[in-house]
CSV table of C-alpha atoms and ligand atoms in Angstrom, one decimal:
chain,number,residue,atom,x,y,z
T,1196,MET,CA,79.2,104.8,114.7
T,1197,ILE,CA,79.5,108.5,113.6
T,1198,SER,CA,82.9,109.1,112.1
T,1199,SER,CA,84.8,112.2,113.0
T,1200,ILE,CA,83.0,115.4,111.7
T,1201,GLU,CA,84.0,119.0,112.0
T,1202,ILE,CA,81.3,121.3,113.4
T,1203,LEU,CA,81.3,125.0,112.5
T,1204,THR,CA,79.2,127.6,114.4
T,1205,PRO,CA,78.8,130.7,112.3
T,1206,LYS,CA,77.3,133.8,114.0
T,1207,ASN,CA,75.5,135.3,111.0
T,1208,LEU,CA,74.2,134.5,107.6
T,1209,ASN,CA,77.2,136.0,105.7
T,1210,GLU,CA,79.5,133.6,107.5
T,1211,VAL,CA,77.2,130.7,106.6
T,1212,LEU,CA,77.1,131.7,102.9
T,1213,GLY,CA,80.9,132.1,102.9
T,1214,ILE,CA,81.4,128.6,104.3
T,1215,LEU,CA,78.8,127.1,101.9
T,1216,SER,CA,80.6,128.7,98.9
T,1217,SER,CA,84.0,127.2,99.9
T,1218,ASN,CA,84.9,123.8,98.5
T,1219,GLY,CA,86.0,122.5,101.9
T,1220,GLY,CA,84.8,118.8,101.8
T,1221,ASP,CA,81.2,117.6,102.0
T,1222,LEU,CA,79.4,120.4,103.9
T,1223,ARG,CA,76.0,120.1,105.4
T,1224,ILE,CA,73.8,122.4,107.4
T,1225,ILE,CA,72.5,121.2,110.8
T,1226,ALA,CA,69.6,122.8,112.5
T,1227,GLY,CA,67.8,120.6,115.0
T,1228,GLY,CA,69.8,117.6,114.0
T,1229,THR,CA,66.8,115.2,114.6
T,1230,ASP,CA,67.0,113.9,111.0
T,1231,ILE,CA,70.7,114.3,110.3
T,1232,VAL,CA,72.1,112.8,113.6
T,1233,THR,CA,69.7,109.8,113.3
T,1234,GLY,CA,70.8,109.4,109.7
T,1235,LEU,CA,74.5,109.6,110.6
T,1236,LYS,CA,74.1,107.1,113.4
T,1237,GLN,CA,72.4,104.7,111.0
T,1238,GLU,CA,75.1,105.3,108.3
T,1239,SER,CA,72.3,106.4,105.9
T,1240,ASN,CA,73.5,106.9,102.3
T,1241,ARG,CA,72.0,110.4,102.4
T,1242,PHE,CA,74.5,111.6,105.0
T,1243,ILE,CA,77.4,109.1,105.0
T,1244,LYS,CA,79.9,111.4,103.2
T,1245,THR,CA,79.4,114.4,105.6
T,1246,GLU,CA,82.7,115.9,106.6
T,1247,VAL,CA,81.6,119.3,108.0
T,1248,LEU,CA,78.4,120.3,109.7
T,1249,ILE,CA,77.4,124.0,109.7
T,1250,ASP,CA,75.3,124.6,112.9
T,1251,ILE,CA,72.9,127.5,112.1
T,1252,ASN,CA,71.3,127.9,115.5
T,1253,ARG,CA,73.2,131.1,116.3
T,1254,VAL,CA,72.2,132.8,113.1
T,1255,ALA,CA,69.5,135.4,113.8
T,1256,GLU,CA,68.5,135.8,110.1
T,1257,VAL,CA,67.0,132.3,110.1
T,1258,LYS,CA,65.2,132.6,113.4
T,1259,GLY,CA,62.0,134.5,114.5
T,1260,ILE,CA,58.4,134.8,113.3
T,1261,GLY,CA,56.9,138.1,112.1
T,1262,GLN,CA,54.1,139.6,110.1
T,1263,ALA,CA,54.4,142.6,107.7
T,1264,ASN,CA,52.8,143.7,104.4
T,1265,GLY,CA,50.2,140.9,104.4
T,1266,ARG,CA,52.7,138.1,104.8
T,1267,ILE,CA,53.9,136.0,107.7
T,1268,SER,CA,57.6,135.2,107.7
T,1269,ILE,CA,58.9,132.2,109.6
T,1270,GLY,CA,62.6,131.8,110.1
T,1271,ALA,CA,63.9,128.5,108.5
T,1272,ALA,CA,65.4,127.4,111.9
T,1273,SER,CA,62.3,128.1,113.9
T,1274,THR,CA,61.6,125.0,116.0
T,1275,PHE,CA,58.1,123.4,116.1
T,1276,THR,CA,57.7,124.4,119.7
T,1277,GLU,CA,58.4,128.0,118.8
T,1278,ILE,CA,55.9,127.8,115.9
T,1279,TYR,CA,53.3,126.1,118.0
T,1280,LYS,CA,53.5,128.8,120.8
T,1281,ASN,CA,53.7,131.7,118.4
T,1282,GLN,CA,50.6,134.0,118.5
T,1283,ILE,CA,50.7,135.0,114.9
T,1284,VAL,CA,50.7,131.3,113.9
T,1285,SER,CA,47.9,130.5,116.4
T,1286,LYS,CA,45.7,133.3,115.0
T,1287,GLU,CA,46.4,133.1,111.3
T,1288,LEU,CA,47.8,129.6,110.5
T,1289,PRO,CA,45.7,127.1,112.6
T,1290,ILE,CA,46.3,124.3,110.0
T,1291,LEU,CA,50.1,124.7,110.4
T,1292,LYS,CA,49.7,124.8,114.2
T,1293,LYS,CA,47.7,121.6,114.1
T,1294,ALA,CA,50.2,119.8,111.8
T,1295,VAL,CA,53.2,120.9,114.0
T,1296,ALA,CA,51.4,119.5,117.1
T,1297,THR,CA,51.4,116.0,115.6
T,1298,ILE,CA,55.1,115.9,115.0
T,1299,GLY,CA,57.2,113.4,117.1
T,1300,SER,CA,57.3,114.1,120.8
T,1301,LEU,CA,57.8,117.2,122.9
T,1302,GLN,CA,61.6,116.6,122.9
T,1303,ILE,CA,61.7,116.3,119.1
T,1304,ARG,CA,59.5,119.5,118.7
T,1305,ASN,CA,61.8,121.4,121.0
T,1306,ARG,CA,64.8,120.7,118.6
T,1307,ALA,CA,63.3,120.0,115.1
T,1308,THR,CA,62.9,122.9,112.7
T,1309,ILE,CA,60.5,123.8,109.9
T,1310,ALA,CA,63.1,123.9,107.0
T,1311,GLY,CA,64.7,120.7,108.3
T,1312,ASN,CA,61.3,119.1,107.8
T,1313,PHE,CA,61.0,119.8,104.0
T,1314,VAL,CA,64.6,120.2,102.8
T,1315,ASN,CA,65.0,116.5,102.4
T,1316,ASN,CA,61.6,116.1,100.8
T,1317,ALA,CA,60.7,113.0,102.7
T,1318,PRO,CA,57.1,112.0,101.7
T,1319,CYS,CA,56.1,111.9,105.4
T,1320,ALA,CA,57.1,115.5,106.3
T,1321,ASP,CA,54.1,116.6,108.2
T,1322,THR,CA,54.4,120.4,107.6
T,1323,VAL,CA,54.3,120.1,103.9
T,1324,PRO,CA,50.5,119.7,103.2
T,1325,ALA,CA,49.8,122.6,105.5
T,1326,LEU,CA,52.4,124.8,103.9
T,1327,LEU,CA,51.1,123.9,100.4
T,1328,VAL,CA,47.5,124.9,101.2
T,1329,TYR,CA,48.8,128.2,102.6
T,1330,ASN,CA,50.7,128.9,99.3
T,1331,ALA,CA,54.0,129.1,101.1
T,1332,THR,CA,57.1,130.4,99.3
T,1333,ILE,CA,60.6,129.9,100.5
T,1334,GLU,CA,63.6,132.2,100.4
T,1335,ILE,CA,66.9,130.6,99.4
T,1336,GLU,CA,70.3,132.3,99.5
T,1337,SER,CA,73.8,131.6,98.3
T,1338,ILE,CA,76.8,134.0,98.4
T,1339,ASN,CA,75.9,135.3,94.9
T,1340,SER,CA,72.1,134.9,94.7
T,1341,LYS,CA,68.8,135.2,96.5
T,1342,ARG,CA,65.6,133.7,95.2
T,1343,GLU,CA,62.0,133.1,96.4
T,1344,ILE,CA,60.0,130.2,94.9
T,1345,SER,CA,56.9,128.4,95.9
T,1346,LEU,CA,57.3,125.3,98.0
T,1347,GLN,CA,55.5,123.2,95.4
T,1348,GLU,CA,58.2,124.2,92.8
T,1349,PHE,CA,61.0,123.5,95.4
T,1350,LEU,CA,59.8,119.9,96.0
T,1351,GLN,CA,60.8,118.0,92.9
T,1352,GLY,CA,60.6,114.3,93.7
T,1353,PRO,CA,61.0,111.9,96.7
T,1354,TYR,CA,64.2,113.2,98.4
T,1355,ILE,CA,64.9,115.6,95.6
T,1356,THR,CA,64.5,119.4,95.8
T,1357,GLN,CA,65.8,122.5,93.9
T,1358,LEU,CA,68.3,123.3,96.7
T,1359,LYS,CA,71.9,123.6,95.4
T,1360,LYS,CA,75.0,122.6,97.5
T,1361,ASP,CA,76.0,126.2,98.2
T,1362,GLU,CA,72.4,127.4,99.2
T,1363,ILE,CA,70.5,127.7,102.5
T,1364,VAL,CA,66.8,128.1,103.0
T,1365,THR,CA,66.5,131.3,105.1
T,1366,ARG,CA,62.7,132.0,105.5
T,1367,ILE,CA,59.3,130.6,104.8
T,1368,ASN,CA,56.7,133.2,103.7
T,1369,ILE,CA,53.0,132.8,103.8
T,1370,PRO,CA,50.3,135.3,102.6
T,1371,VAL,CA,48.0,136.0,105.5
T,1372,PRO,CA,44.8,133.9,104.7
T,1373,PRO,CA,41.6,135.9,104.5
T,1374,GLU,CA,39.6,135.8,107.8
T,1375,ASN,CA,36.7,133.8,106.4
T,1376,PHE,CA,38.9,130.9,105.2
T,1377,ILE,CA,38.2,127.6,107.0
T,1378,GLY,CA,40.1,124.3,106.9
T,1379,ASP,CA,41.7,121.4,108.7
T,1380,PHE,CA,44.6,119.0,108.9
T,1381,TYR,CA,44.5,115.2,109.4
T,1382,LYS,CA,47.3,112.7,110.0
T,1383,LEU,CA,47.1,109.0,110.1
T,1384,GLY,CA,50.0,107.1,111.6
T,1385,ARG,CA,50.4,103.6,112.9
T,1386,ARG,CA,49.9,104.8,116.4
T,1387,GLN,CA,48.9,108.0,118.2
T,1388,ALA,CA,52.3,109.4,119.1
T,1389,VAL,CA,55.9,109.5,117.7
T,1390,ALA,CA,54.5,107.9,114.5
T,1391,ILE,CA,55.6,108.3,110.9
T,1392,SER,CA,52.7,109.4,108.8
T,1393,ARG,CA,50.9,107.0,106.5
T,1394,ILE,CA,48.4,109.5,105.2
T,1395,THR,CA,48.1,113.3,105.7
T,1396,PHE,CA,45.7,115.8,104.2
T,1397,ALA,CA,45.2,119.5,104.5
T,1398,VAL,CA,42.2,121.5,103.2
T,1399,LEU,CA,41.7,125.3,103.2
T,1400,MET,CA,38.6,126.9,101.6
T,1401,GLU,CA,36.3,129.9,101.3
T,1402,LEU,CA,32.6,129.4,101.2
T,1403,GLU,CA,30.1,131.9,99.9
T,1404,LYS,CA,26.4,131.3,100.6
T,1405,ASN,CA,27.4,127.6,101.1
T,1406,LYS,CA,29.1,127.4,97.7
T,1407,ILE,CA,32.9,126.7,97.4
T,1408,ASN,CA,34.4,130.0,96.2
T,1409,GLU,CA,38.0,128.7,96.5
T,1410,ILE,CA,39.4,125.4,97.8
T,1411,ARG,CA,43.0,124.2,98.3
T,1412,ILE,CA,43.7,120.6,98.9
T,1413,ALA,CA,47.1,119.0,99.6
T,1414,SER,CA,48.3,115.5,100.7
T,1415,GLY,CA,51.5,114.1,102.2
T,1416,ALA,CA,52.8,110.5,102.9
T,1417,VAL,CA,50.1,108.9,100.8
T,1418,THR,CA,51.5,110.4,97.6
T,1419,PRO,CA,55.2,110.1,96.5
T,1420,ILE,CA,55.7,113.8,97.6
T,1421,GLY,CA,53.5,116.4,99.2
T,1422,THR,CA,51.3,117.7,96.5
T,1423,ARG,CA,48.3,120.0,95.6
T,1424,PHE,CA,45.3,118.6,93.7
T,1425,SER,CA,44.5,121.2,91.0
T,1426,GLU,CA,42.0,119.1,89.1
T,1427,LEU,CA,40.0,118.4,92.3
T,1428,GLU,CA,40.2,122.0,93.3
T,1429,LYS,CA,38.8,123.1,89.9
T,1430,PHE,CA,36.1,120.4,90.1
T,1431,ALA,CA,34.9,121.6,93.5
T,1432,LYS,CA,34.9,125.4,92.7
T,1433,GLY,CA,31.4,126.8,92.6
T,1434,LYS,CA,29.8,123.6,94.0
T,1435,GLU,CA,27.3,123.6,96.9
T,1436,VAL,CA,28.5,122.0,100.1
T,1437,ASN,CA,26.3,119.2,101.2
T,1438,ASN,CA,26.9,115.6,102.3
T,1439,ASN,CA,26.4,114.1,98.9
T,1440,PHE,CA,28.9,116.5,97.3
T,1441,LEU,CA,31.5,115.8,100.0
T,1442,LYS,CA,31.2,112.1,99.4
T,1443,THR,CA,31.6,112.6,95.6
T,1444,LEU,CA,34.7,114.7,96.2
T,1445,ALA,CA,36.1,112.0,98.6
T,1446,CYS,CA,35.6,109.3,95.9
T,1447,LYS,CA,37.4,111.5,93.4
T,1448,MET,CA,40.3,111.9,95.8
T,1449,GLY,CA,40.6,108.1,95.7
T,1450,ASP,CA,40.9,108.2,91.9
T,1451,GLU,CA,43.5,111.0,92.1
T,1452,ILE,CA,45.6,109.0,94.6
T,1453,ILE,CA,45.5,105.9,92.3
T,1454,LYS,CA,46.6,108.1,89.3
T,1455,LEU,CA,49.6,109.3,91.3
T,1456,THR,CA,50.7,106.1,93.0
T,1457,GLY,CA,49.4,103.3,90.6
T,1458,LEU,CA,47.5,100.3,91.8
T,1459,ARG,CA,49.5,98.4,94.5
T,1460,TRP,CA,48.9,95.3,96.7
T,1461,SER,CA,47.8,97.7,99.5
T,1462,SER,CA,45.3,99.7,97.3
T,1463,GLU,CA,42.4,97.6,98.2
T,1464,TYR,CA,42.8,98.5,101.9
T,1465,LYS,CA,44.2,102.0,101.4
T,1466,LEU,CA,41.7,103.4,98.9
T,1467,PRO,CA,38.6,103.3,101.3
T,1468,VAL,CA,40.8,104.6,104.1
T,1469,VAL,CA,41.9,107.5,102.0
T,1470,GLN,CA,38.4,108.3,100.9
T,1471,GLN,CA,37.0,108.0,104.4
T,1472,MET,CA,39.8,110.2,105.8
T,1473,PHE,CA,39.3,112.8,103.2
T,1474,TYR,CA,35.5,112.8,103.7
T,1475,GLN,CA,36.1,113.3,107.4
T,1476,ILE,CA,38.4,116.2,106.9
T,1477,LEU,CA,36.0,117.8,104.5
T,1478,ARG,CA,33.1,117.3,107.0
T,1479,SER,CA,35.1,118.7,109.9
T,1480,ALA,CA,36.2,121.8,107.9
T,1481,THR,CA,32.7,122.5,106.7
T,1482,LYS,CA,30.6,121.2,109.6
T,1483,LYS,CA,29.0,124.5,110.5
T,1484,ASN,CA,27.5,124.5,107.0
T,1485,LEU,CA,26.1,120.9,106.9
Z,2948,FAD,C1,61.8,110.2,117.1
Z,2948,FAD,C2,61.5,111.1,115.8
Z,2948,FAD,C3,60.2,111.4,115.5
Z,2948,FAD,C4,59.9,112.1,114.4
Z,2948,FAD,N1,58.6,112.4,114.1
Z,2948,FAD,C5,58.3,113.1,113.0
Z,2948,FAD,C6,56.9,113.4,112.7
Z,2948,FAD,O1,56.0,113.0,113.4
Z,2948,FAD,N2,56.7,114.1,111.6
Z,2948,FAD,C7,57.7,114.6,110.8
Z,2948,FAD,O2,57.3,115.2,109.7
Z,2948,FAD,N3,59.0,114.4,111.0
Z,2948,FAD,C8,59.3,113.6,112.1
Z,2948,FAD,N4,60.6,113.4,112.4
Z,2948,FAD,C9,61.7,113.8,111.5
Z,2948,FAD,C10,62.4,115.2,111.9
Z,2948,FAD,O3,62.3,115.4,113.3
Z,2948,FAD,C11,61.8,116.4,111.2
Z,2948,FAD,O4,61.8,116.1,109.7
Z,2948,FAD,C12,62.4,117.7,111.5
Z,2948,FAD,O5,61.7,118.8,111.0
Z,2948,FAD,C13,63.8,117.8,110.9
Z,2948,FAD,O6,64.3,119.1,111.3
Z,2948,FAD,P1,65.8,119.4,111.9
Z,2948,FAD,O7,65.9,120.8,112.2
Z,2948,FAD,O8,66.0,118.4,113.1
Z,2948,FAD,O9,66.7,118.9,110.7
Z,2948,FAD,P2,68.2,118.5,110.7
Z,2948,FAD,O10,68.4,117.1,111.1
Z,2948,FAD,O11,69.0,119.5,111.3
Z,2948,FAD,O12,68.4,118.7,109.1
Z,2948,FAD,C14,67.7,117.9,108.2
Z,2948,FAD,C15,68.1,118.2,106.7
Z,2948,FAD,O13,67.8,119.5,106.4
Z,2948,FAD,C16,68.9,120.3,106.0
Z,2948,FAD,N5,68.6,121.6,106.5
Z,2948,FAD,C17,68.2,122.0,107.8
Z,2948,FAD,N6,67.9,123.3,107.8
Z,2948,FAD,C18,68.2,123.8,106.6
Z,2948,FAD,C19,68.2,125.1,106.0
Z,2948,FAD,N7,67.7,126.2,106.7
Z,2948,FAD,N8,68.6,125.3,104.7
Z,2948,FAD,C20,69.0,124.2,104.0
Z,2948,FAD,N9,69.1,122.9,104.5
Z,2948,FAD,C21,68.7,122.8,105.8
Z,2948,FAD,C22,70.1,119.6,106.7
Z,2948,FAD,O14,71.3,119.8,106.0
Z,2948,FAD,C23,69.7,118.1,106.5
Z,2948,FAD,O15,69.9,117.6,105.3
Z,2948,FAD,C24,61.0,112.6,113.6
Z,2948,FAD,C25,62.3,112.3,113.9
Z,2948,FAD,C26,62.6,111.6,115.0
Z,2948,FAD,C27,64.0,111.3,115.4
């Protein structure tokens, strides 16, 4: 049972920052509530001490999606449905759109927000690999400070981030990817719908005369937190895209995953699945060139 909790409904960002800076009990932001309400009902340790919820749904500064000066800016409290239907996202960020479409059910996507997805840094947060390959940065504000850092820096360890108690994530910014970039997103869950991810990958790359000019690779769920693979990216740069090379890269991805997670009882099963999935995403991203 959820114990009695005060709910505040500030009308603008200044009000939110004022409330966050006060020492009035254990404060927590609520956006879609799809994580926090479930957690409260289950008496999860992450939320059990919550005394006050700050509902940010009326705050215009954390809503809306726009494009200016070569960047796309997504309000932290944009729902997945808003992101999925947005024309800028459809045109410029197809990997994010594909990731968003796999989340929960329509009802969940109508409520759940993008910042709510990564603020707790759960390994299975499905937007994280897509945001990582797009080099997303996030704007964070408190009453006395404003900073913008990369998502990779923000995510520090399972369920640990850089966010301080008096801070809110306000926007997610993404440099518009060059037009010739190609890529894909892949999610494996235990079933087709409303499934927690077991393995996710996102890949974004630029090919020049069938050689990899730039490649960005990120995982989620299969690694302790969503992460980029800089060694693999360096290895792949300049290489010609053909079936043999994609198989080599997929094998190397298996080695990287073992390095990050260590050998487990499930590795014997998981390793070939990871390699096959990664090979399939590379094939689908580059299929015009094979
Ligand atoms: C049935 C079901 C299915 C689901 N399926 C998936 C799935 O397939 N993939 C997936 O990735 N997730 C899934 N989820 C998890 C959840 O829906 C998502 O993680 C969602 O993005 C959470 O967003 P929210 O707005 O509802 O977060 P909330 O519950 O409102 O908040 C979550 C956390 O983020 C904090 N927070 C929210 N916004 C901000 C902000 N702007 N600044 C600072 N802190 C903030 C809150 O304080 C809280 O700690 C599922 C959940 C349910 C219940």
